[in-house]
Amino acid sequence: MSDTELPLSRELKVGGPVDSSEQPYVSREADQELQSLLKAGEFVNVVTSRQMGKTSLVYRAIAELTPQGYQFAYYDLSALRSETDARRYFQTLAGELARELAPTFDLDAFWHQRENQTVSQGFIDFFRDVLANTVGQVIVVLDEIDSTLERDFTDDLFTAIRSIYTARPREAAFKRLTFCLVGVATPNELIKTRRTTPYNIGRTIWLRDFDAARDNLAPLVRTLNVEPALANTLIARVLYWTGGQPYLTAWMCDELRREGARTPQAADALVESNLSSLDKLGHDPHFEQTQRFISERVTNGAEVLGLYERILRGKREADQAANLTYAHLKLSGLVKRDEAGNLVTRNRIYERLFNLEWVEKSKPKQALKRAKLWTKAVAAVLAVALIGGGVYYQTTVVPLQQREEARQTLESEKFEVSSGLGGLITVRPPAQARPDDLRRAIPHLVKLASGRDAPALHLDLSGSDYVDLAGLASVHRLRLNLSRTAITDLAALRALSGLEALDVSFTKVTDLSPLASLDKLQQLDVSNTGVGDLAPLAKLTRLGELNLSRTKVTRDNLSPLLTLSALHTLALDGTGIVDFNADGRVAGLKVLQDTVPLKPGTGYQPRDTFRDCSQCPQMVVVPAGNFTMGSPPDEVGRYKDEDPPQEIKIAKVFAVGKFEVRFDEWMQCVADGACRGAADQGWGRGPRPVINISWNDAKVYTAWLAKKTGKTYRLLTEAEWEYVTRAGTTASRFWEPKSTNACAFANVLNPEVKKKYKFEWESFTCEDGYAETAPVGMFQPNAFGLYDTLGNVWEWVEDCWQDSHKDAAPDGAARVTKDCISRVIRGGSWSGKPRGVRSANRDGVAPGNRSSYLGFRVARTLSP
């Protein structure tokens, strides 16, 4: 029965070799290539990462060629992985091959006659004798060849095979013998002794992923649904996620078949629920293999991770066939070679699991491994180098080892330890951590941030029991979140000379005197405290962000701040101050202060600003009007999902958040017990937009606001969002064509970000002064008086994701469906490419997803 005749009832084989006579099998170009090479007598090396279908490929070749008279002997070398004796290794292998090729062969007599012969020579003689007792072409398949890398004596196996190949011109019988080596190892890795000629023979097949444009995927398609159109739609979405990786593709198809899936969104939901993070996967063998490969198999793991990081960041890396680092990265399965010869990430699933955070977390282990190897080499080569090696060991290896041990200890105590972009290490205690747990953790925190080039430590104790942190005095770069803790006296922080950021919002702190000497302090959040006297801050020359919202400061005691030349952001919300002006004495200072109350009885007029409560976001009234949603065909950077342009009429005025919802506004909801805490990546909180917010989280916040105020707070619809962002403009961005300087209007990907985080993809060429999120209101607003509608963070809207504007409501209402797998986000972010920072750009994300680029803005329906 042919592939195109496979019945729907036959289930997919997920994991392990596929028997093409019993299970759906997808033929690839490699099938024909392998069979052609074997029939021509070529030695073949089948190379690729795990679970790519290598063994299935061989089984198919055996099934196709055996009826044509080819005699096969197949053996899985991993069965000999634990064998430590070279002679027993070769005798066992020869015995297994003889059972298939020459069952009557007397192996005992054969090896007895060769007691004084090398095992490799005996192996060659074995094949001479086998060929003398057989007819026709003999093909020997050795699978799992990478298992031989653990034994030095297996070099003899490959030198013997190479000798058989090179002896072909003078021994005609060897022309009837062909070898096929299969595994996760390149030919030049097989012979480990560098004084021996490498295994440089045969043809190598790098087995690629399934490709709808080149392969007949009908066997997979028919397992999904009996309706061809629906099944093809589903397989397209599966490939969108898996990139055709055989195991993942078969797994997703099988799961969707079991669920009776009928929409592409079901594939998105499957990924979101099962493949959101490596931590949630537990010990899934498929993904553990990749991690073990890099941590255990390769000695150049740091270089492999570095190459992968560059690719993740968008750098074009042409494949280098002879470079072992490139080969190892391909064999890990994380990347593949594209049609242009460049290495690219293998698929979206790997991108979300093996992301930049995973790279950062893996680096210390690889650096430690490399450092130990380096020091050992120094000691082994020259005694005089032991001095340098000892210094290196003490200044680099020991701290790395201590950091890794500290991380493991903290994680064993349920502390969350994560490495973010730029190397910043964030530590959070477990829920319900006791003071004693925190005290015991302090020595390990010190080790985590000690040594040459130690990373900055972000300790997030928000909402936990406060303990004396003086033990962190030796940490040279510390960011500390003590929001909602029981701290009342900052005296213990006097010793923290490396303190760069401090958040004591929602505490009973009143006296800032202990901070007077902390000259490295750059960010300070004392919002929702009893602080009134700012004199202790007068000498903090590096202080750039200060949040005084809802404190006891008055306009008269702000004068100490006028000496702070680095101060660029000052938040005074909820203090009653509406007219503070630094009179140019602090260059570039942006002040976020209270709105002037609306006059009673005047009603809401376009561009009015108001606030329903001191804890509520500032709102701007936007006028009614018409606009065209989507992008014209000639807009540079447009995506297909921006079609077709739709005429939308916004019939009534409504209110929109003047800014994206800020951390200190979000924390009001957290303090009320309605919202969950949100991580800030160590970048800062206060007046910065809240991040790591899901659509579900945003809905909780708007419901809290509505309950608190009695007003109709909500998310914007997608049409409303584009309307208020365009603010009457029709160009790609609201500042064009009047200005081309994006950095005057938005926090966008710029050279500063690329330099700090080694991003390689296209960016704006201007500098906006921020390498991550920026405090709200730092850039020029659009014509409606709204800030940061483009850039800074993506903003959630109400609508379910649709791949076009085809059915958009002409009145701008939200499009919501029952099977809403993804919600729309708008606006681009601080880390996005220029084409992403456009008024028409849109994307869809699962509503439970949280990320450092996701935030939101609120809307409010105004009563007639």
Coordinates of N, CA, C and O in Angstrom, one line a residue, residues 237-312:
R237 N -0.7 24.9 10.7 CA -0.4 25.5 12.0 C 0.6 24.7 12.8 O 1.4 25.3 13.6
V238 N 0.5 23.4 12.7 CA 1.5 22.5 13.3 C 2.9 22.9 12.9 O 3.8 23.0 13.7
L239 N 3.1 23.0 11.6 CA 4.4 23.3 11.0 C 4.8 24.7 11.4 O 6.0 25.0 11.5
Y240 N 3.9 25.6 11.6 CA 4.2 27.0 12.1 C 5.0 26.9 13.4 O 5.9 27.6 13.6
W241 N 4.6 25.9 14.3 CA 5.2 25.8 15.6 C 6.4 24.9 15.5 O 7.4 25.2 16.1
T242 N 6.3 23.8 14.8 CA 7.4 22.8 14.9 C 8.5 23.0 13.9 O 9.6 22.4 14.0
G243 N 8.2 23.8 12.8 CA 9.2 23.9 11.7 C 9.4 22.6 11.0 O 10.4 22.5 10.2
G244 N 8.6 21.6 11.2 CA 8.7 20.3 10.6 C 9.6 19.3 11.3 O 9.9 18.2 10.8
Q245 N 10.1 19.7 12.6 CA 10.8 18.7 13.3 C 10.0 17.4 13.5 O 8.9 17.5 14.0
P246 N 10.5 16.3 13.1 CA 9.6 15.1 13.0 C 9.0 14.7 14.3 O 7.8 14.4 14.3
Y247 N 9.7 14.6 15.4 CA 9.1 14.2 16.6 C 8.0 15.1 17.0 O 6.9 14.7 17.4
L248 N 8.3 16.4 17.1 CA 7.3 17.4 17.6 C 6.1 17.4 16.6 O 5.0 17.6 17.1
T249 N 6.4 17.3 15.3 CA 5.3 17.3 14.4 C 4.4 16.1 14.6 O 3.1 16.3 14.6
A250 N 4.9 15.0 14.7 CA 4.1 13.8 15.0 C 3.4 13.9 16.3 O 2.2 13.5 16.4
W251 N 4.0 14.4 17.3 CA 3.4 14.5 18.6 C 2.2 15.5 18.5 O 1.1 15.2 19.0
M252 N 2.4 16.6 17.9 CA 1.3 17.6 17.8 C 0.1 17.1 17.0 O -1.0 17.2 17.4
C253 N 0.4 16.4 15.9 CA -0.6 15.8 15.0 C -1.4 14.8 15.8 O -2.6 14.7 15.8
D254 N -0.7 14.0 16.6 CA -1.4 12.9 17.3 C -2.2 13.5 18.4 O -3.4 13.0 18.7
E255 N -1.8 14.5 19.1 CA -2.5 15.1 20.2 C -3.8 15.8 19.6 O -4.9 15.7 20.2
L256 N -3.6 16.5 18.5 CA -4.8 17.2 17.9 C -5.8 16.2 17.4 O -7.0 16.4 17.4
R257 N -5.3 15.1 16.8 CA -6.2 14.0 16.4 C -7.0 13.5 17.6 O -8.2 13.3 17.5
R258 N -6.3 13.3 18.7 CA -7.0 12.7 19.9 C -8.1 13.7 20.4 O -9.1 13.3 20.9
E259 N -7.8 15.0 20.3 CA -8.7 16.1 20.8 C -9.8 16.3 19.8 O -10.8 17.0 20.1
G260 N -9.7 15.8 18.6 CA -10.7 16.1 17.5 C -10.7 17.6 17.2 O -11.7 18.2 16.9
A261 N -9.5 18.2 17.1 CA -9.3 19.6 16.8 C -9.9 20.0 15.5 O -9.7 19.3 14.5
R262 N -10.4 21.2 15.4 CA -11.0 21.7 14.2 C -10.6 23.1 13.8 O -11.0 23.6 12.8
T263 N -9.8 23.7 14.6 CA -9.3 25.1 14.3 C -7.8 25.2 14.6 O -7.3 24.5 15.4
P264 N -7.1 26.1 13.8 CA -5.7 26.3 14.0 C -5.4 26.7 15.4 O -4.3 26.4 16.0
Q265 N -6.4 27.4 16.0 CA -6.1 27.9 17.4 C -5.9 26.8 18.4 O -5.3 27.0 19.4
A266 N -6.5 25.6 18.1 CA -6.3 24.4 18.9 C -4.8 24.1 19.0 O -4.3 23.6 20.1
A267 N -4.1 24.3 17.9 CA -2.6 24.0 17.9 C -1.9 25.0 18.8 O -1.0 24.7 19.6
D268 N -2.3 26.3 18.8 CA -1.8 27.3 19.7 C -2.0 26.9 21.1 O -1.1 27.1 22.0
A269 N -3.2 26.5 21.4 CA -3.6 26.2 22.8 C -2.8 25.0 23.3 O -2.3 24.9 24.4
L270 N -2.5 24.0 22.4 CA -1.7 22.8 22.8 C -0.3 23.2 23.1 O 0.2 22.8 24.1
V271 N 0.3 24.1 22.4 CA 1.6 24.6 22.7 C 1.6 25.4 24.0 O 2.5 25.2 24.9
E272 N 0.7 26.3 24.1 CA 0.6 27.1 25.3 C 0.4 26.3 26.6 O 1.1 26.6 27.6
S273 N -0.4 25.3 26.5 CA -0.7 24.5 27.7 C 0.4 23.5 28.1 O 0.6 23.1 29.2
N274 N 1.1 23.0 27.0 CA 2.1 21.9 27.2 C 3.6 22.3 27.1 O 4.5 21.6 27.6
L275 N 3.8 23.4 26.3 CA 5.2 23.7 26.0 C 5.5 25.2 26.3 O 6.2 25.9 25.5
S276 N 5.1 25.7 27.5 CA 5.3 27.1 27.8 C 6.7 27.4 28.4 O 7.2 28.4 28.3
S277 N 7.2 26.4 29.1 CA 8.6 26.6 29.7 C 9.2 25.2 30.0 O 8.5 24.2 30.2
L278 N 10.5 25.2 30.0 CA 11.2 24.0 30.4 C 10.9 23.5 31.8 O 10.8 22.3 32.0
D279 N 10.7 24.4 32.7 CA 10.4 24.1 34.1 C 9.1 23.3 34.2 O 9.0 22.3 34.9
K280 N 8.1 23.7 33.4 CA 6.8 23.0 33.4 C 6.9 21.7 32.7 O 6.0 20.8 33.0
L281 N 7.9 21.4 31.9 CA 8.0 20.2 31.2 C 8.5 19.0 32.1 O 8.4 17.9 31.7
G282 N 9.1 19.4 33.2 CA 9.7 18.4 34.1 C 10.9 17.7 33.4 O 11.8 18.4 32.9
H283 N 10.8 16.4 33.4 CA 11.9 15.6 32.8 C 11.5 15.0 31.5 O 11.7 13.8 31.3
D284 N 11.0 15.8 30.6 CA 10.6 15.3 29.3 C 11.9 14.9 28.5 O 12.8 15.7 28.3
P285 N 11.9 13.6 28.1 CA 13.2 13.1 27.5 C 13.6 13.8 26.2 O 14.8 14.0 26.0
H286 N 12.6 14.2 25.4 CA 13.0 14.9 24.2 C 13.8 16.2 24.4 O 14.8 16.4 23.8
F287 N 13.4 17.0 25.4 CA 14.0 18.3 25.6 C 15.2 18.1 26.6 O 16.2 18.9 26.5
E288 N 15.2 17.1 27.4 CA 16.4 16.8 28.2 C 17.6 16.4 27.4 O 18.7 16.7 27.8
Q289 N 17.3 15.7 26.3 CA 18.4 15.3 25.4 C 19.2 16.5 24.9 O 20.5 16.4 24.9
T290 N 18.5 17.5 24.6 CA 19.2 18.7 24.1 C 20.1 19.3 25.2 O 21.2 19.7 25.0
Q291 N 19.5 19.4 26.4 CA 20.3 20.0 27.5 C 21.5 19.2 27.8 O 22.6 19.7 28.1
R292 N 21.3 17.8 27.9 CA 22.4 16.9 28.2 C 23.5 17.0 27.1 O 24.7 16.9 27.4
F293 N 23.1 17.1 25.8 CA 24.0 17.2 24.8 C 25.0 18.3 25.0 O 26.2 18.2 24.8
I294 N 24.5 19.5 25.3 CA 25.3 20.7 25.5 C 26.1 20.6 26.8 O 27.3 21.0 26.8
S295 N 25.5 20.1 27.8 CA 26.2 20.1 29.1 C 27.2 19.0 29.3 O 28.2 19.1 30.0
E296 N 26.9 17.9 28.6 CA 27.8 16.7 28.8 C 28.6 16.3 27.6 O 29.7 15.8 27.7
R297 N 28.0 16.4 26.4 CA 28.6 15.8 25.3 C 29.8 16.7 24.7 O 30.8 16.2 24.3
V298 N 29.6 18.0 24.6 CA 30.5 18.8 24.0 C 31.5 19.5 25.0 O 31.1 19.9 26.0
T299 N 32.7 19.6 24.6 CA 33.7 20.2 25.4 C 33.8 21.7 25.1 O 34.3 22.5 25.9
N300 N 33.2 22.1 24.0 CA 33.2 23.5 23.6 C 31.9 24.1 23.9 O 31.3 24.9 23.1
G301 N 31.2 23.8 25.0 CA 29.8 24.2 25.2 C 29.7 25.7 25.3 O 28.7 26.2 24.9
A302 N 30.7 26.4 25.8 CA 30.6 27.9 25.9 C 30.5 28.5 24.5 O 29.7 29.4 24.3
E303 N 31.3 28.0 23.6 CA 31.3 28.5 22.2 C 30.0 28.1 21.5 O 29.5 29.0 20.8
V304 N 29.5 26.9 21.8 CA 28.2 26.5 21.2 C 27.1 27.4 21.7 O 26.3 27.9 20.9
L305 N 27.1 27.7 23.0 CA 26.0 28.6 23.6 C 26.2 30.0 23.0 O 25.2 30.7 22.7
G306 N 27.4 30.5 22.9 CA 27.6 31.8 22.3 C 27.2 31.9 20.9 O 26.5 32.9 20.5
L307 N 27.4 30.9 20.1 CA 26.9 30.9 18.7 C 25.4 30.9 18.7 O 24.8 31.6 17.9
Y308 N 24.8 30.0 19.5 CA 23.3 30.0 19.6 C 22.7 31.3 20.0 O 21.7 31.8 19.5
E309 N 23.4 31.9 21.0 CA 22.9 33.2 21.5 C 22.9 34.3 20.4 O 22.0 35.0 20.2
R310 N 24.0 34.3 19.6 CA 24.0 35.2 18.5 C 22.9 35.0 17.5 O 22.3 35.9 16.9
I311 N 22.6 33.7 17.2 CA 21.6 33.4 16.3 C 20.2 33.8 16.8 O 19.4 34.3 16.1
L312 N 20.0 33.5 18.1 CA 18.8 33.9 18.8 C 18.6 35.5 18.7 O 17.4 35.9 18.6

